[in-house]
């Protein structure tokens, strides 16, 4: 980032917020309408007609909706977790990407949360899962893994929003000083009267560090709890002790891949190549490589211990997942995209090739989605009593909602870029250093 | 410390009507004799009639959305003509350590005083957790709001709720009949006795394969049958502690090389 001058950073970031081309508007409106039709239209139909419009059946009560839920929660783990870990380890290359990564976290948790309501039979009664006082003295069931989920996800969503907001306050103030018109009062309000005094910087850094430390165990626990939705049942294929670390690793893996994909598109579209450089891709791809190896290891352990246990139910699930119609091809596609393709990142030149980065990172996300899908769609159809075995094939409504959710997520991100300083101004400035008299060098 | 515990215990006990436990403490149990079952499915039909189960039609049947709370599983061994066909009627096992009960976030399914696994339709929000966790696949979901064509709605059982879309349901051991029996017994100042009530499947079984009763009563028919050496419970190794007891079918080995026994 040597070729950025100190005084152009504010202008660059504010430019991404105020200058909007018609192409951007077109993309935004396209995404919004697709999300509206494919997701919320389909959902409205499902609420009207009943869960029967899905492909769910008697042994397979959880399908694509749960897979989507876990997938989006997984994506969310990149941002905040990555940002917090890199902050604590004082990694300099974090600075220009972490704001968008944290936004990704928030939006994917939001998308995941909607999928909880989508998969419910009576979503209008969702508030019954909240522990509130009623005159009938009905309370929620604290032993239920679903209940753990409600707490974990609401806590995670709240704290990642606070984390994102705390880190943005000085930037919101910088934007406030630049913009005019309707934006002025909005950012005046949002920046909480930030003036940039020493005391303010002191307390900001204190609270930010506190949240960074707080959010790492939280993020790990959230995805462990999500895995317990499955692991605490007795169903073969779901009842695995390795699930918690498996899910956490998978989450960081898919989340980092999502960051790589989005960053590659974002730097191109917003013309901020000098802030998000090839060096960033290099580092992120190294992380992807490590996560891929870890993921492969855990996957092998899962299959091996299932096979070694040699119980009839466990064997049947494994065979069904890996070698039988209709899902076996998905399994091997997943192995290809998650275990084999990321090995390309061993080579430095490939880590620095945007094209390869995009291909592999999209592949990883497809593979990770398949992983979540296979967990539910190949375990539940093969429960204990063979008489009830029945395959699960998703219906068009379910597929439509899955595609719609991607548009919904992109729409939220597009809106975010226009409303929020998506590159951390003050931390990039810290990186460059305050311009000094001629001949005086920082460091 | 022990003082606090005693006080807590007393407090918990005070939430119940005095004498409640001794007065109405039952352990409802079903014994299914597989030696008698011939797979006629009369119990299935009786259950449809008694519990207002909808008939879902061909398409939904195809994708495994049958509504039968009790089903006859058929297992065929060997190839023709040397085949053995085995039947096993499976309904909700009313497990004492039920996997479904820990799963439900809103207590729509819970364990009641009589050892029944109870489903509260009005409380259900449809998270599917109970059905996913159920090891016997006995839970049924209302995928749609099912309609009965006229005049079939006239034959609905008035004692049983007609469920709406988005609600989970399952075998209740004909709880409406249990309630009537308990209420009558209470009015007469006694406990429910043998023969006070029968479940719909038990009533309709032509070979008397199904017996229902109170396991706490040592003289009841179920207590006697439950002591049979043929006794086993379904998927007992999962430690769900089911309330349904099966009596093993003793099968003759066709090849005549002695007697083999097998599960259902």
XYZ file of C-alpha atoms in Angstrom:
707
model
C 0.000 0.000 0.000
C 2.924 2.299 -0.604
C 1.348 4.156 -3.462
C -1.571 5.581 -1.472
C -1.219 9.105 -0.251
C -2.583 9.992 3.138
C -5.100 12.573 2.025
C -6.768 10.568 -0.710
C -8.016 7.772 1.565
C -11.014 9.713 2.882
C -11.954 10.756 -0.633
C -11.606 7.233 -1.978
C -13.810 5.688 0.669
C -16.442 8.410 0.544
C -16.435 8.056 -3.240
C -17.463 4.398 -2.933
C -20.437 5.580 -0.898
C -21.637 8.609 -2.827
C -20.881 7.936 -6.469
C -23.284 5.327 -7.740
C -23.335 4.287 -11.373
C -26.512 3.120 -13.090
C -25.004 -0.333 -13.395
C -24.834 -0.530 -9.619
C -28.459 0.483 -9.319
C -29.429 -2.060 -11.958
C -27.581 -4.817 -10.106
C -29.123 -3.804 -6.797
C -32.647 -3.736 -8.195
C -32.060 -7.047 -9.955
C -30.836 -8.693 -6.752
C -33.682 -7.229 -4.724
C -36.338 -8.404 -7.149
C -34.795 -11.850 -7.473
C -34.636 -12.180 -3.702
C -38.213 -10.985 -3.482
C -39.587 -13.372 -6.060
C -37.393 -16.430 -5.563
C -37.223 -16.330 -1.810
C -40.014 -14.317 -0.254
C -42.531 -15.110 -2.971
C -41.847 -18.804 -2.615
C -41.901 -18.515 1.154
C -45.266 -16.733 1.101
C -46.626 -19.577 -1.001
C -45.196 -22.116 1.434
C -46.779 -20.345 4.412
C -50.103 -20.223 2.596
C -50.095 -23.828 1.420
C -48.098 -25.576 4.151
C -44.745 -27.319 4.473
C -46.082 -29.958 2.097
C -44.867 -27.937 -0.892
C -41.332 -28.995 0.056
C -39.844 -32.393 -0.722
C -39.629 -33.312 2.945
C -41.068 -36.644 3.995
C -41.460 -38.810 7.032
C -37.946 -39.891 7.886
C -36.339 -36.801 6.301
C -37.917 -33.957 8.198
C -34.915 -31.701 7.795
C -33.734 -30.891 4.311
C -32.290 -28.109 2.282
C -33.488 -25.394 4.684
C -31.357 -26.717 7.516
C -28.442 -27.121 5.109
C -28.837 -23.484 4.103
C -29.084 -22.415 7.706
C -25.840 -24.137 8.646
C -24.188 -22.918 5.452
C -24.955 -19.255 6.124
C -23.979 -19.528 9.763
C -20.733 -21.007 8.463
C -20.147 -18.091 6.109
C -20.693 -15.744 9.011
C -17.792 -17.269 10.882
C -15.232 -15.880 8.578
C -15.709 -12.250 9.149
C -15.915 -11.583 12.805
C -13.739 -14.491 13.871
C -11.070 -13.754 11.313
C -11.137 -10.075 12.073
C -10.870 -10.658 15.810
C -8.075 -13.227 15.568
C -6.080 -11.069 13.186
C -6.639 -8.041 15.391
C -5.341 -9.779 18.493
C -2.327 -11.145 16.655
C -1.735 -7.626 15.258
C -1.613 -8.758 11.649
C -1.203 -5.702 9.432
C -2.861 -7.075 6.293
C -6.181 -7.350 8.070
C -6.851 -3.629 7.970
C -8.334 -3.009 4.564
C -10.504 -6.122 4.403
C -11.905 -6.620 7.878
C -14.788 -4.153 7.660
C -16.384 -5.927 4.703
C -15.659 -9.276 6.332
C -17.555 -8.210 9.430
C -20.424 -7.024 7.285
C -20.492 -10.428 5.620
C -20.833 -11.917 9.079
C -23.828 -9.839 9.971
C -25.641 -10.371 6.689
C -25.102 -14.101 6.598
C -26.296 -14.507 10.177
C -29.366 -12.559 9.130
C -29.918 -14.839 6.140
C -29.399 -17.905 8.315
C -31.855 -16.600 10.895
C -34.542 -16.203 8.247
C -33.999 -19.827 7.262
C -34.864 -20.903 10.794
C -38.258 -19.334 10.285
C -38.538 -20.781 6.785
C -38.064 -24.328 8.023
C -40.670 -24.029 10.793
C -44.119 -25.492 10.416
C -45.794 -22.543 12.093
C -43.355 -19.619 11.814
C -45.932 -17.125 13.070
C -45.471 -18.686 16.521
C -41.690 -18.260 16.489
C -41.720 -16.120 19.641
C -42.717 -19.163 21.686
C -39.085 -20.205 21.512
C -38.089 -17.058 23.427
C -38.014 -17.241 27.216
C -40.560 -14.576 28.036
C -42.979 -14.469 30.948
C -46.479 -15.548 30.183
C -49.526 -15.646 32.378
C -49.779 -19.353 31.632
C -46.337 -19.903 33.142
C -45.103 -21.676 30.050
C -41.361 -21.744 29.812
C -38.984 -22.925 27.130
C -37.161 -26.237 27.248
C -33.581 -25.495 28.200
C -32.442 -29.029 27.439
C -33.258 -28.661 23.757
C -30.331 -28.119 21.375
C -32.664 -25.912 19.337
C -33.010 -23.745 22.411
C -29.210 -23.482 22.711
C -29.319 -22.316 19.107
C -31.775 -19.536 19.809
C -29.505 -18.130 22.503
C -26.247 -18.703 20.658
C -27.346 -17.097 17.423
C -29.047 -14.097 18.971
C -25.968 -13.472 21.135
C -23.696 -13.876 18.148
C -25.740 -11.565 15.974
C -25.862 -8.865 18.647
C -22.177 -8.983 19.433
C -21.043 -9.053 15.827
C -23.175 -5.988 15.094
C -21.678 -4.177 18.081
C -18.193 -5.241 17.020
C -18.794 -3.921 13.514
C -20.262 -0.670 14.794
C -17.529 0.035 17.385
C -14.821 -0.364 14.809
C -16.610 1.974 12.432
C -17.215 4.969 14.692
C -14.112 7.018 13.689
C -14.834 6.289 10.037
C -18.449 7.335 10.371
C -17.150 10.594 11.817
C -14.784 10.995 8.856
C -17.677 10.414 6.487
C -19.789 12.887 8.445
C -17.183 15.553 7.811
C -17.162 14.917 4.068
C -20.757 14.368 3.006
C -23.588 16.806 2.373
C -27.334 16.655 2.011
C -29.442 13.946 3.656
C -26.368 11.941 4.597
C -25.076 14.651 6.941
C -27.614 14.238 9.787
C -27.544 10.452 9.442
C -23.790 10.147 9.928
C -23.801 12.866 12.568
C -26.151 10.691 14.533
C -24.292 7.444 13.808
C -20.851 8.778 14.737
C -22.049 9.538 18.261
C -20.314 12.920 18.356
C -16.858 11.493 17.771
C -14.200 14.201 17.832
C -11.025 12.169 17.845
C -9.644 13.171 21.226
C -7.042 11.049 22.953
C -9.544 9.825 25.527
C -11.937 8.730 22.804
C -9.214 6.762 20.989
C -8.180 5.210 24.274
C -11.676 3.967 25.112
C -12.308 2.858 21.560
C -9.219 0.699 21.535
C -10.063 -0.697 24.987
C -13.590 -1.682 24.053
C -12.576 -2.961 20.646
C -9.938 -5.214 22.157
C -12.451 -6.419 24.715
C -14.908 -7.384 21.996
C -12.236 -9.024 19.887
C -11.272 -11.250 22.817
C -14.898 -11.901 23.698
C -15.998 -12.806 20.214
C -13.473 -15.571 19.464
C -14.754 -18.103 22.012
C -18.285 -16.966 21.220
C -17.909 -17.712 17.522
C -16.384 -21.111 18.230
C -19.192 -21.962 20.647
C -21.890 -20.791 18.234
C -20.923 -23.206 15.540
C -20.379 -26.005 18.030
C -23.931 -25.422 19.208
C -25.189 -25.454 15.639
C -23.487 -28.811 15.206
C -25.194 -30.108 18.353
C -28.554 -29.700 16.656
C -27.437 -32.801 14.812
C -24.851 -34.385 17.071
C -27.114 -34.602 20.135
C -29.582 -36.831 18.344
C -29.227 -40.602 18.126
C -29.476 -40.759 14.334
C -26.576 -42.614 12.703
C -24.550 -40.190 10.613
C -25.521 -37.273 12.849
C -24.556 -38.681 16.221
C -20.832 -37.852 16.016
C -18.600 -36.424 18.685
C -16.329 -34.868 16.063
C -19.119 -32.646 14.776
C -18.339 -29.549 16.831
C -14.722 -29.098 15.615
C -15.756 -30.319 12.167
C -18.355 -27.586 11.901
C -16.079 -24.879 13.270
C -13.310 -25.750 10.821
C -15.814 -26.002 7.981
C -17.253 -22.631 8.946
C -13.929 -20.835 8.887
C -13.074 -22.627 5.656
C -16.234 -21.615 3.805
C -16.254 -18.169 5.364
C -12.727 -17.393 4.234
C -13.585 -18.630 0.763
C -16.590 -16.318 0.706
C -14.358 -13.405 1.687
C -11.959 -14.205 -1.131
C -14.765 -14.331 -3.686
C -16.407 -11.143 -2.508
C -13.117 -9.243 -2.180
C -12.134 -10.153 -5.720
C -15.420 -8.820 -7.074
C -15.487 -5.816 -4.786
C -12.005 -4.495 -5.569
C -12.731 -4.754 -9.262
C -16.150 -3.106 -9.086
C -15.196 -0.339 -6.665
C -11.755 0.238 -8.187
C -9.931 -0.098 -4.886
C -7.167 -2.378 -6.137
C -4.542 -0.378 -4.323
C -6.168 -1.092 -0.939
C -6.902 -4.764 -1.457
C -3.725 -6.048 -3.045
C -2.487 -9.409 -4.278
C -0.669 -9.729 -0.967
C -4.068 -9.962 0.754
C -5.150 -12.740 -1.564
C -1.855 -14.504 -0.963
C -2.427 -14.535 2.811
C -6.101 -15.493 2.605
C -5.297 -18.347 0.246
C -2.674 -19.658 2.669
C -5.403 -19.702 5.303
C -7.684 -21.536 2.877
C -5.008 -24.146 2.277
C -4.552 -24.782 5.991
C -8.293 -24.986 6.566
C -8.684 -27.336 3.628
C -6.100 -29.726 5.055
C -7.763 -29.611 8.471
C -11.165 -30.204 6.933
C -9.910 -33.184 4.945
C -8.353 -34.651 8.054
C -11.570 -34.398 10.062
C -13.563 -35.785 7.152
C -11.310 -38.815 7.001
C -11.618 -39.271 10.763
C -15.402 -39.115 10.537
C -15.602 -41.749 7.822
C -12.948 -43.936 9.412
C -14.463 -44.012 12.889
C -17.903 -44.677 11.433
C -16.539 -47.533 9.363
C -14.428 -48.915 12.208
C -17.389 -48.949 14.617
C -19.051 -51.379 12.198
C -22.622 -51.083 13.398
C -25.219 -51.897 10.776
C -26.946 -48.505 10.953
C -23.666 -46.594 10.710
C -22.448 -48.710 7.787
C -25.689 -48.205 5.913
C -25.474 -44.412 6.291
C -21.870 -44.348 5.102
C -22.605 -46.530 2.094
C -25.651 -44.452 1.259
C -23.677 -41.233 1.484
C -20.641 -42.313 -0.491
C -21.737 -44.891 -3.035
C -25.479 -44.936 -3.556
C -27.978 -42.989 -5.568
C -29.110 -40.202 -5.468
C -26.394 -38.362 -3.535
C -23.093 -40.151 -4.111
C -21.935 -37.908 -6.975
C -22.348 -34.910 -4.694
C -20.078 -36.497 -2.126
C -17.240 -36.962 -4.583
C -17.751 -33.479 -6.016
C -17.365 -32.173 -2.483
C -14.108 -34.091 -2.020
C -12.841 -32.597 -5.275
C -13.662 -28.982 -4.447
C -12.812 -29.064 -0.744
C -9.820 -31.360 -0.521
C -8.147 -31.476 -3.909
C -8.607 -28.111 -5.626
C -7.380 -26.010 -2.662
C -4.063 -27.881 -2.943
C -3.358 -25.544 -5.887
C -2.638 -22.892 -3.282
C 0.595 -24.615 -2.409
C 2.087 -22.591 -5.252
C 2.655 -18.927 -4.656
C 1.959 -17.897 -8.250
C -1.483 -19.508 -8.086
C -2.240 -17.803 -4.770
C -1.599 -14.494 -6.506
C -3.766 -15.248 -9.501
C -7.185 -13.657 -9.043
C -8.717 -16.030 -11.574
C -7.589 -19.159 -9.716
C -8.617 -17.597 -6.407
C -12.144 -16.976 -7.642
C -12.536 -20.425 -9.173
C -11.257 -22.272 -6.119
C -13.092 -20.129 -3.578
C -16.422 -20.507 -5.353
C -15.701 -24.231 -5.597
C -15.081 -24.396 -1.856
C -18.361 -22.716 -1.112
C -20.239 -25.076 -3.389
C -18.467 -27.979 -1.712
C -19.214 -26.707 1.769
C -22.860 -26.260 0.898
C -22.903 -29.850 -0.341
C -21.305 -30.986 2.904
C -24.111 -29.445 4.965
C -26.704 -30.774 2.577
C -25.316 -34.304 2.712
C -25.243 -34.294 6.496
C -29.019 -34.001 6.686
C -30.056 -35.484 3.345
C -28.105 -38.719 3.663
C -28.432 -39.392 7.383
C -32.139 -38.963 7.974
C -33.351 -41.161 5.083
C -31.454 -44.066 6.623
C -32.538 -44.214 10.234
C -32.900 -47.380 12.269
C -36.012 -49.035 10.867
C -35.531 -50.006 7.194
C -39.262 -50.017 6.559
C -39.337 -46.242 6.816
C -36.329 -45.530 4.616
C -37.158 -42.988 1.985
C -34.999 -40.755 -0.202
C -35.246 -37.006 -0.053
C -35.430 -34.979 -3.260
C -35.811 -31.213 -2.811
C -38.771 -29.575 -4.491
C -38.622 -26.528 -6.779
C -39.822 -24.287 -3.964
C -36.866 -25.285 -1.805
C -34.355 -24.814 -4.619
C -35.865 -21.450 -5.472
C -35.505 -20.264 -1.888
C -31.905 -21.445 -1.808
C -31.013 -19.409 -4.890
C -33.076 -16.486 -3.639
C -31.106 -16.391 -0.403
C -27.882 -15.782 -2.349
C -29.469 -12.793 -4.080
C -30.749 -11.582 -0.730
C -27.249 -11.736 0.708
C -25.692 -9.916 -2.261
C -28.426 -7.287 -2.053
C -27.638 -6.615 1.603
C -23.946 -6.311 0.790
C -24.607 -3.886 -2.067
C -26.700 -1.713 0.220
C -24.018 -1.895 2.890
C -21.283 -0.630 0.570
C -23.334 2.468 -0.132
C -24.268 3.178 3.472
C -21.185 2.282 5.445
C -17.470 2.991 5.019
C -16.537 -0.474 3.791
C -12.787 0.002 4.140
C -11.454 1.024 7.514
C -10.176 4.547 6.883
C -8.373 5.088 10.144
C -6.615 1.773 10.176
C -5.384 2.095 6.617
C -4.059 5.489 7.672
C -2.307 3.920 10.621
C -0.655 1.628 8.147
C 0.608 4.403 5.949
C 1.592 6.707 8.748
C 0.999 10.408 9.183
C 2.804 12.463 6.548
C 5.890 13.994 8.143
C 8.388 16.666 7.206
C 10.606 15.780 4.305
C 13.376 13.411 5.234
C 11.577 12.069 8.323
C 10.588 8.427 8.104
C 8.127 6.527 10.239
C 9.459 3.330 11.828
C -27.328 -27.724 53.021
C -29.653 -30.666 53.571
C -32.136 -28.256 55.134
C -32.292 -26.258 51.936
C -32.716 -29.426 49.907
C -35.589 -30.626 52.077
C -37.261 -27.237 51.832
C -36.863 -27.272 48.043
C -38.273 -30.782 47.911
C -41.271 -29.760 49.995
C -41.807 -26.759 47.811
C -41.732 -28.876 44.666
C -44.088 -31.383 46.244
C -46.516 -28.631 47.184
C -47.067 -27.830 43.536
C -48.948 -31.076 43.195
C -52.378 -31.739 44.611
C -51.873 -33.733 47.811
C -52.160 -37.423 47.174
C -51.993 -36.932 43.451
C -49.230 -39.402 42.882
C -50.676 -42.236 44.896
C -54.162 -41.634 43.598
C -53.490 -41.485 39.879
C -50.129 -43.012 39.346
C -50.294 -45.291 36.347
C -47.719 -46.735 34.049
C -49.544 -47.264 30.799
C -47.979 -50.038 28.812
C -48.778 -51.896 25.650
C -47.805 -55.493 25.007
C -47.758 -56.695 21.411
C -47.613 -60.438 20.951
C -45.946 -60.984 17.593
C -46.829 -64.655 17.647
C -50.464 -63.638 17.311
C -50.078 -60.805 14.802
C -51.055 -61.836 11.295
C -50.573 -58.442 9.687
C -54.229 -57.779 8.856
C -53.906 -54.029 9.550
C -57.278 -53.789 11.292
C -55.495 -51.799 13.994
C -54.336 -49.267 11.373
C -57.889 -48.750 10.118
C -59.241 -48.465 13.648
C -56.619 -45.849 14.440
C -57.579 -43.786 11.377
C -61.194 -43.819 12.495
C -60.603 -43.165 16.174
C -57.998 -40.418 15.910
C -59.248 -38.421 12.908
C -56.253 -39.240 10.755
C -56.466 -37.774 7.271
C -56.075 -39.896 4.161
C -53.356 -38.060 2.257
C -53.842 -39.362 -1.257
C -51.675 -41.026 -3.818
C -49.037 -38.344 -4.408
C -48.224 -37.789 -0.744
C -48.297 -41.509 -0.070
C -45.684 -41.936 -2.787
C -43.257 -39.624 -1.054
C -43.751 -41.284 2.307
C -46.218 -38.991 4.016
C -48.645 -41.642 5.178
C -50.473 -40.613 8.282
C -50.885 -43.923 10.063
C -49.940 -43.546 13.715
C -49.590 -47.304 13.881
C -48.028 -49.146 11.006
C -47.366 -52.783 10.238
C -43.802 -53.223 9.103
C -43.337 -56.226 6.859
C -39.997 -57.916 6.591
C -39.539 -60.696 4.093
C -36.620 -63.064 4.410
C -35.394 -65.494 1.788
C -36.550 -66.075 -1.759
C -39.717 -67.792 -2.939
C -40.807 -70.443 -2.102
C -38.583 -70.495 0.943
C -39.767 -67.210 2.460
C -40.499 -66.013 5.935
C -42.705 -62.966 6.299
C -42.573 -61.172 9.588
C -44.916 -58.475 10.828
C -44.327 -55.947 13.508
C -46.845 -53.253 14.411
C -45.016 -50.080 15.354
C -46.607 -47.129 17.071
C -45.185 -44.428 19.354
C -43.192 -46.321 21.962
C -43.829 -43.719 24.683
C -40.204 -43.915 25.755
C -39.424 -43.030 29.352
C -36.128 -41.512 28.173
C -37.551 -40.115 24.973
C -35.183 -38.498 22.485
C -38.035 -36.338 21.152
C -38.728 -34.760 24.525
C -35.252 -33.317 24.929
C -35.424 -31.924 21.393
C -38.555 -29.840 21.555
C -37.672 -26.211 22.370
C -41.176 -25.293 23.557
C -42.276 -28.360 25.560
C -44.878 -29.269 22.973
C -43.965 -32.845 23.746
C -43.378 -33.873 27.340
C -43.764 -36.750 29.742
C -46.868 -36.816 31.839
C -47.777 -38.290 35.204
C -48.882 -41.612 33.730
C -45.706 -42.313 31.800
C -47.244 -41.142 28.548
C -45.329 -39.142 26.012
C -47.807 -36.362 25.350
C -48.015 -34.080 22.331
C -49.597 -30.639 22.763
C -50.802 -29.615 19.322
C -51.469 -26.016 20.265
C -47.977 -25.513 21.581
C -46.170 -27.020 18.578
C -44.271 -24.585 16.379
C -43.071 -27.216 13.914
C -39.289 -27.265 14.256
C -39.284 -30.989 13.281
C -36.711 -31.683 15.988
C -38.795 -34.327 17.748
C -39.411 -36.236 14.525
C -35.766 -36.057 13.528
C -34.611 -37.308 16.912
C -37.252 -40.067 17.068
C -35.528 -43.392 16.559
C -38.743 -45.219 15.581
C -39.991 -42.782 12.884
C -43.450 -42.720 14.418
C -44.077 -39.010 14.325
C -46.353 -37.598 11.648
C -46.457 -34.043 10.404
C -49.407 -32.059 9.053
C -47.891 -30.982 5.750
C -51.133 -29.309 4.741
C -54.436 -28.557 6.400
C -56.191 -31.731 5.351
C -59.856 -31.634 4.427
C -62.496 -34.328 4.678
C -64.877 -34.316 1.747
C -68.561 -34.187 2.666
C -70.109 -36.242 4.142
C -66.918 -37.727 5.630
C -66.460 -34.827 8.023
C -69.593 -36.119 9.793
C -67.757 -39.219 10.972
C -64.920 -37.374 12.731
C -64.467 -38.381 16.334
C -65.704 -35.458 18.485
C -63.387 -36.449 21.353
C -60.252 -35.825 19.298
C -58.901 -32.550 17.953
C -58.680 -32.102 14.202
C -55.131 -30.867 13.708
C -54.136 -27.970 11.486
C -51.190 -27.451 9.159
C -47.709 -27.213 10.639
C -48.257 -29.395 13.693
C -46.521 -32.615 14.691
C -48.546 -35.539 15.981
C -48.221 -39.199 16.879
C -49.846 -42.113 18.658
C -51.326 -40.991 21.996
C -52.277 -44.440 23.353
C -55.847 -43.154 22.792
C -55.483 -40.605 25.545
C -59.121 -39.501 25.112
C -60.242 -42.961 26.232
C -57.771 -42.964 29.124
C -59.202 -39.614 30.260
C -62.763 -40.941 30.212
C -61.724 -44.041 32.133
C -59.853 -41.977 34.713
C -62.716 -39.512 35.113
C -65.245 -42.294 35.584
C -62.993 -44.047 38.068
C -62.453 -40.813 39.950
C -66.203 -40.210 40.190
C -66.574 -43.658 41.630
C -63.662 -43.065 44.013
C -61.389 -45.866 42.773
C -58.466 -46.470 40.462
C -58.824 -47.420 36.836
C -59.214 -51.161 36.686
C -58.451 -53.800 34.176
C -61.052 -53.695 31.405
C -62.140 -50.085 31.998
C -60.809 -48.997 28.657
C -59.246 -50.363 25.518
C -57.277 -48.561 22.872
C -58.695 -48.522 19.351
C -56.052 -50.866 17.974
C -56.445 -53.282 20.858
C -60.210 -53.271 20.472
C -60.073 -54.052 16.773
C -57.360 -56.698 16.815
C -59.014 -59.982 15.797
C -56.258 -62.139 17.271
C -55.826 -60.204 20.532
C -52.206 -59.491 19.743
C -52.332 -56.071 21.406
C -52.905 -55.674 25.132
C -53.011 -52.351 26.925
C -52.993 -51.691 30.624
C -51.296 -50.471 33.776
C -47.904 -51.976 34.495
C -48.019 -50.686 38.085
C -50.931 -53.006 38.822
C -49.333 -56.413 39.477
C -52.560 -58.241 38.624
C -53.156 -56.630 35.267
C -52.837 -58.650 32.086
C -49.928 -56.539 30.819
C -47.895 -57.104 33.985
C -48.312 -60.820 33.552
C -47.489 -60.751 29.851
C -44.516 -58.482 30.460
C -42.882 -61.227 32.489
C -42.854 -63.524 29.479
C -39.440 -64.898 28.471
C -40.215 -63.820 24.907
C -40.275 -60.181 25.990
C -38.107 -57.582 24.275
C -38.335 -53.923 23.471
C -37.617 -52.297 20.130
C -34.088 -50.909 19.630
C -33.470 -51.394 23.332
C -29.747 -50.822 22.845
C -30.424 -47.121 22.269
C -31.574 -46.865 25.878
C -34.786 -44.999 25.175
C -36.681 -47.153 27.698
C -39.856 -47.684 25.633
C -43.264 -48.458 27.156
C -44.226 -50.865 24.398
C -43.205 -54.446 25.027
C -43.011 -56.924 22.174
C -43.255 -60.653 22.638
C -40.908 -62.384 20.289
C -42.312 -64.517 17.511
C -41.156 -68.104 17.746
C -40.667 -69.361 14.229
C -40.222 -72.841 12.992
C -37.224 -73.304 10.789
C -38.575 -74.600 7.488
C -35.533 -76.698 6.761
C -36.282 -78.617 9.893
C -32.868 -78.208 11.463
C -34.184 -77.382 14.913
C -36.037 -74.265 16.080
C -34.864 -70.766 15.422
C -36.284 -67.700 17.084
C -36.233 -64.286 15.604
C -37.368 -60.800 16.346
C -40.801 -60.143 14.905
